[in-house]
Protein backbone atom coordinates (compact mmCIF):
# COMPACT_ATOMS: atom_id res chain seq x y z
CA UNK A 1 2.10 13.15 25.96
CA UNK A 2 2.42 11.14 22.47
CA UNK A 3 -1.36 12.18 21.62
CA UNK A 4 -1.70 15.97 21.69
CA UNK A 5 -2.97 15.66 25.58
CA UNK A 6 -5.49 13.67 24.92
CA UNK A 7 -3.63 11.55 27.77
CA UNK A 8 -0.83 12.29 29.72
CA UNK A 9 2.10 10.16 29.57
CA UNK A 10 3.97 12.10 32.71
CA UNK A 11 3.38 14.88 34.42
CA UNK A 12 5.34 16.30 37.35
CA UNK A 13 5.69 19.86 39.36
CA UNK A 14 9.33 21.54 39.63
CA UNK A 15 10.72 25.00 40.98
CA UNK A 16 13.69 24.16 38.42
CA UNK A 17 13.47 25.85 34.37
CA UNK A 18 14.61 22.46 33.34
CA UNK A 19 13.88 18.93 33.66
CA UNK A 20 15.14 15.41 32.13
CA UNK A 21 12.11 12.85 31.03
CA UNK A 22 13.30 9.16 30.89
CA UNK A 23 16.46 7.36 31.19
CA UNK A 24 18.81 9.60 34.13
CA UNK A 25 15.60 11.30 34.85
CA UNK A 26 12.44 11.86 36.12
CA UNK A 27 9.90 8.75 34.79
CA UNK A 28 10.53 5.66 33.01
CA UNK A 29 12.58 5.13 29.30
CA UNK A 30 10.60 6.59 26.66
CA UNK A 31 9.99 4.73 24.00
CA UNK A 32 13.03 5.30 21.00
CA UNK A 33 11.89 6.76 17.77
CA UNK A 34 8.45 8.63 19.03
CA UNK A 35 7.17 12.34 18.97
CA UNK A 36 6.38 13.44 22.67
CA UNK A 37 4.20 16.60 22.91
CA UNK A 38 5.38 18.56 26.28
CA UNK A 39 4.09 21.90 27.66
CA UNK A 40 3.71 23.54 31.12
CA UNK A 41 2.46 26.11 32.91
CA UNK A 42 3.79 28.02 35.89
CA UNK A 43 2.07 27.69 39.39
CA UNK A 44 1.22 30.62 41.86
CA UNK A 45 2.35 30.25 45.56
CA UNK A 46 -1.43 29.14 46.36
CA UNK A 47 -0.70 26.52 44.04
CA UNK A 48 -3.24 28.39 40.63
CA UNK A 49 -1.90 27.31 37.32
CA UNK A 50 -1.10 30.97 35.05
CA UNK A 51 -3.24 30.90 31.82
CA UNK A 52 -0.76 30.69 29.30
CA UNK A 53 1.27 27.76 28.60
CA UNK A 54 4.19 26.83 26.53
CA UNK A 55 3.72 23.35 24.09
CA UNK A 56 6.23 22.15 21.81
CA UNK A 57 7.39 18.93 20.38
CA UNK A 58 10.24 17.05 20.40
CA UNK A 59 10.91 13.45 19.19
CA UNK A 60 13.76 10.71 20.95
CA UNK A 61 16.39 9.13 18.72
CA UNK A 62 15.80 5.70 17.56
CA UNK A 63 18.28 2.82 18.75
CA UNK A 64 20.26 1.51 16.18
CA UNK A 65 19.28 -1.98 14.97
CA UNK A 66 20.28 -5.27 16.24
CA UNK A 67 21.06 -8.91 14.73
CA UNK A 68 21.65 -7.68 11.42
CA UNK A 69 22.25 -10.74 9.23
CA UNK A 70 23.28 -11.95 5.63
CA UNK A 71 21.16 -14.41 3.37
CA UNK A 72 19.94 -15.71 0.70
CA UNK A 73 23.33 -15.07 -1.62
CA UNK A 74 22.77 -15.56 -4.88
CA UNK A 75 24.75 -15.07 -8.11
CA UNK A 76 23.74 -11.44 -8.55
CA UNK A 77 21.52 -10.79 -5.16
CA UNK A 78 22.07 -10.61 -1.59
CA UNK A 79 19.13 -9.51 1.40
CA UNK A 80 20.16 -8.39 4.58
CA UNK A 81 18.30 -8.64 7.68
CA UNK A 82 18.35 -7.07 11.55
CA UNK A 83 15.50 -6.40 14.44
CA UNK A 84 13.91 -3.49 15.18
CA UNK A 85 15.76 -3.45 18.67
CA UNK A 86 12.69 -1.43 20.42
CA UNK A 87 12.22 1.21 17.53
CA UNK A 88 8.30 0.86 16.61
CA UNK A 89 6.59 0.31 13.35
CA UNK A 90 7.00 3.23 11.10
CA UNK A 91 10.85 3.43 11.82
CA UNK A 92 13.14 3.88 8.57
CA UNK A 93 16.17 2.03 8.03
CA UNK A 94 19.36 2.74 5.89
CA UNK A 95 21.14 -0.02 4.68
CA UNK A 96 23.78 -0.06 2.86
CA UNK A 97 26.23 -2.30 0.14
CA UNK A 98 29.70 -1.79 -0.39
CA UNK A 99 32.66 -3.48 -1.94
CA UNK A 100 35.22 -1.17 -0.37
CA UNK A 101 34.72 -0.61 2.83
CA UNK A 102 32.51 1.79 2.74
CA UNK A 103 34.70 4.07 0.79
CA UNK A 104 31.76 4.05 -1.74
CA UNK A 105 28.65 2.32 -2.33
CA UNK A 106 27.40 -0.15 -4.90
CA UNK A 107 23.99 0.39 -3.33
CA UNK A 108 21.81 1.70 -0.47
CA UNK A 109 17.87 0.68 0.49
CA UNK A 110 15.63 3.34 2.82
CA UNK A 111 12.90 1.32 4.02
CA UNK A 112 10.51 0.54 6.69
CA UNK A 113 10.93 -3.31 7.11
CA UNK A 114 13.50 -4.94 8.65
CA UNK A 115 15.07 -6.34 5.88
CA UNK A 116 16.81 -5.39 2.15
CA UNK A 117 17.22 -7.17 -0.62
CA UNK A 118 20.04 -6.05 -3.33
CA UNK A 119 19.81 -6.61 -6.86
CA UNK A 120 21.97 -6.63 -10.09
CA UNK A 121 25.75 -7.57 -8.15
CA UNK A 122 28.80 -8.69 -9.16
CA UNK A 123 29.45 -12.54 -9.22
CA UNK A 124 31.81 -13.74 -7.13
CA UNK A 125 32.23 -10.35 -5.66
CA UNK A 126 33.19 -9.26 -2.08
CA UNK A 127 30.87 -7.11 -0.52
CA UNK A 128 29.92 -5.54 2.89
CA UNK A 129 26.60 -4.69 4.06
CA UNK A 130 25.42 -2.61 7.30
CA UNK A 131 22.39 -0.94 8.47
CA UNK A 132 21.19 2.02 10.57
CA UNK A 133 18.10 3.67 11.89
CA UNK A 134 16.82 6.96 11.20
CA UNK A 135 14.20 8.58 13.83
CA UNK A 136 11.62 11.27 12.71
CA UNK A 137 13.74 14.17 12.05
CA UNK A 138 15.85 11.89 10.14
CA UNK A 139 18.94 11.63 12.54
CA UNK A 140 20.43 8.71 12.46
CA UNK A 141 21.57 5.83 14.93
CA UNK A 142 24.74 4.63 14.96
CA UNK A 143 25.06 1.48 11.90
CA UNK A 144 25.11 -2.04 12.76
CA UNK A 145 28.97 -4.03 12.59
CA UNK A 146 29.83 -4.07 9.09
CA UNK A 147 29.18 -7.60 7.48
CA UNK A 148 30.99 -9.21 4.52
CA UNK A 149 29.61 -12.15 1.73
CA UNK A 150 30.48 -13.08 -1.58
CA UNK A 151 28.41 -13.36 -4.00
CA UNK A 152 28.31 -17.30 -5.94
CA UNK A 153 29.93 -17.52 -9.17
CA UNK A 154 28.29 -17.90 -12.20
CA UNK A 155 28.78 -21.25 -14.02
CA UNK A 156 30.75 -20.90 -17.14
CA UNK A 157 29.69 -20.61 -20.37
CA UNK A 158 30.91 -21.62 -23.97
CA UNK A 159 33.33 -24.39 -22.49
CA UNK A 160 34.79 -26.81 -25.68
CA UNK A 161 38.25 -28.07 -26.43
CA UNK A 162 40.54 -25.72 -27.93
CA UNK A 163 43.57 -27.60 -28.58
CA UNK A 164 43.38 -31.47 -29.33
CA UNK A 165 47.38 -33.28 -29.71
CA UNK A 166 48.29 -36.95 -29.86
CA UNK A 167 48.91 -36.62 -25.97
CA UNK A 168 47.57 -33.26 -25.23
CA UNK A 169 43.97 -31.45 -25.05
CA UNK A 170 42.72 -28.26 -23.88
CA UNK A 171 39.50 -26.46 -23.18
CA UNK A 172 38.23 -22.67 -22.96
CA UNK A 173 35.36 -21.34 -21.44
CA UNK A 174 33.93 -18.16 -21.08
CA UNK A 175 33.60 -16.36 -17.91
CA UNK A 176 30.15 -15.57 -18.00
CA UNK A 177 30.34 -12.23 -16.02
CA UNK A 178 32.60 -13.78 -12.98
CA UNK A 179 35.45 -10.88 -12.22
CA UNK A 180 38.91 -11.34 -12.38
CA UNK A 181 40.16 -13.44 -9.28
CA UNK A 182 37.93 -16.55 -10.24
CA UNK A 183 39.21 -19.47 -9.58
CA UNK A 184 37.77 -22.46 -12.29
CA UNK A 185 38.33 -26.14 -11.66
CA UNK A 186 38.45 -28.08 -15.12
CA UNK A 187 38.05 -31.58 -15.01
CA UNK A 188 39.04 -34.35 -17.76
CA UNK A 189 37.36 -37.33 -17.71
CA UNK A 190 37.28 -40.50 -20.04
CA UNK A 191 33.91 -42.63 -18.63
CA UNK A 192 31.57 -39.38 -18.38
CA UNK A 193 33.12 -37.86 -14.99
CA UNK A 194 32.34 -41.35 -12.80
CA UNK A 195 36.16 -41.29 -12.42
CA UNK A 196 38.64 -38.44 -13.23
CA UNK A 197 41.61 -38.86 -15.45
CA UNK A 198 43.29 -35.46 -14.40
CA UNK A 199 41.93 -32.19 -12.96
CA UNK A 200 43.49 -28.36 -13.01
CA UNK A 201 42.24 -25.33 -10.63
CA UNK A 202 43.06 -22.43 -12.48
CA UNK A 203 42.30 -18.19 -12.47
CA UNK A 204 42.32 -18.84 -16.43
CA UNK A 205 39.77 -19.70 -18.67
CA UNK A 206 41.74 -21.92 -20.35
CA UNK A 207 43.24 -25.29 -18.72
CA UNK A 208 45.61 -28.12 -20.52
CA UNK A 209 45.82 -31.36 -19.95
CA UNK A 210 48.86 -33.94 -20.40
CA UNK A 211 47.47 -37.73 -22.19
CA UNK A 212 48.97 -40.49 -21.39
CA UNK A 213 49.67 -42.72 -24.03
C-alpha cells in the first residue's frame, strides 16, 4: 500500500518467507521514488489469518533523469535542464557544475524542479554539468552523461590606441574578467568599420597594426 492501508495496492498469499513486488516479480512496476507500506500475516491450514502482523516500510529508488540539456549561456550563467523520467513530483535532484571533470566542483543545486540555473561563472570558461536523482532515503540514481558549454566572453573594456607611428598604430584593451586563453579579434578601420583596412586575432590584449603610406 502507498496510503497506510487505507487501499491496497497488491496483495497476494505465499507458503514462501520471501517475495519480490514489481519488476521480476509478483505485480506490475512500482512506481520509482515512492514509500510502499507492506505487512502480512500468517494463515492457519483452515485458511484464519493469526492476530499479529508485521508492517514496515520501505521506499523504491528513483530512476535517474533523462534529456538533460544545456541553455541559456550567458557571460556569467548557465541553466541546465532534464525530465523527470517517471520519478513523481516531490523528487530531488543533484546537479552539478564542474570545470574539471568532475575532479571538483564550481557548483552544485539540490532541488525539486527539473531544471538549475548557475550563477556568478567564469567568462569564456569550459564547464561540465550533470544531474542525478535522489529517492526518499536520499540514495541516489546513477547521473545523467556529463555535458560541456562555454560560457560567452565578455566584451572588452578600456580599448584606445597605445602606440601611434608615421606607419604604425596600436591598441590595448582590458580583459574585462575573460581568463587566459581568450582569443580577441582587433579590427582597424579608416571609414567607421564599413570596410576593414587590416584585422589581427590575437590571445593578447594588445594588437599592432602596419600603415601603409
Amino acid at each position: 500500500s502507498t496510503d497506510s492501508f487505507a487501499t491496497t495496492n497488491l496483495s497476494l498469499t505465499t507458503t514462501s518467507i520471501s517475495f519480490v513486488v514489481g519488476t521480476g516479480g509478483t505485480g506490475p512496476a512500482l512506481t520509482p521514488n515512492t514509500t510502499f507500506h507492506l505487512r502480512v500475516d500468517a494463515l492457519g491450514h483452515a485458511g484464519v489469518p493469526s492476530s499479529a502482523v508485521t508492517a514496515t516500510t520501505a521506499s523504491t529508488l528513483a530512476e535517474a533523469p533523462a534529456s538533460a540539456a544545456l541553455a541559456a549561456v550567458h557571460f556569467s550563467s548557465v541553466s541546465l535542464s532534464w525530465s523527470a523520467n517517471g520519478n513523481p513530483a516531490g523528487t530531488r535532484y543533484q546537479a552539478q557544475l564542474s570545470t574539471d571533470s568532475f575532479s571538483t566542483l564550481a557548483s552544485s543545486s539540490l532541488t525539486y524542479a527539473t531544471d538549475a540555473f548557475f550563477l556568478s561563472l567564469s567568462a569564456d570558461a569550459t564547464y561540465q554539468a550533470r544531474v542525478r536523482a535522489l529517492d526518499r532515503d536520499g540514495r541516489p540514481s546513477d547521473f545523467t552523461a556529463a555535458l560541456t558549454t562555454v560560457t560567452r566572453p565578455n566584451a572588452p573594456s578600456s580599448a584606445q590606441p597605445a602606440a601611434v607611428a608615421a606607419d604604425s598604430v596600436s591598441a590595448a584593451w582590458d580583459a574585462n574578467g575573460n581568463g587566459p586563453g581568450t582569443r580577441y579579434d582587433a579590427q582597424l578601420s579608416t571609414d567607421a568599420f564599413t570596410t576593414l583596412n587590416a584585422s589581427s586575432v590575437t590571445l593578447s590584449t594588445v594588437a599592432a597594426f602596419s600603415v601603409r603610406m
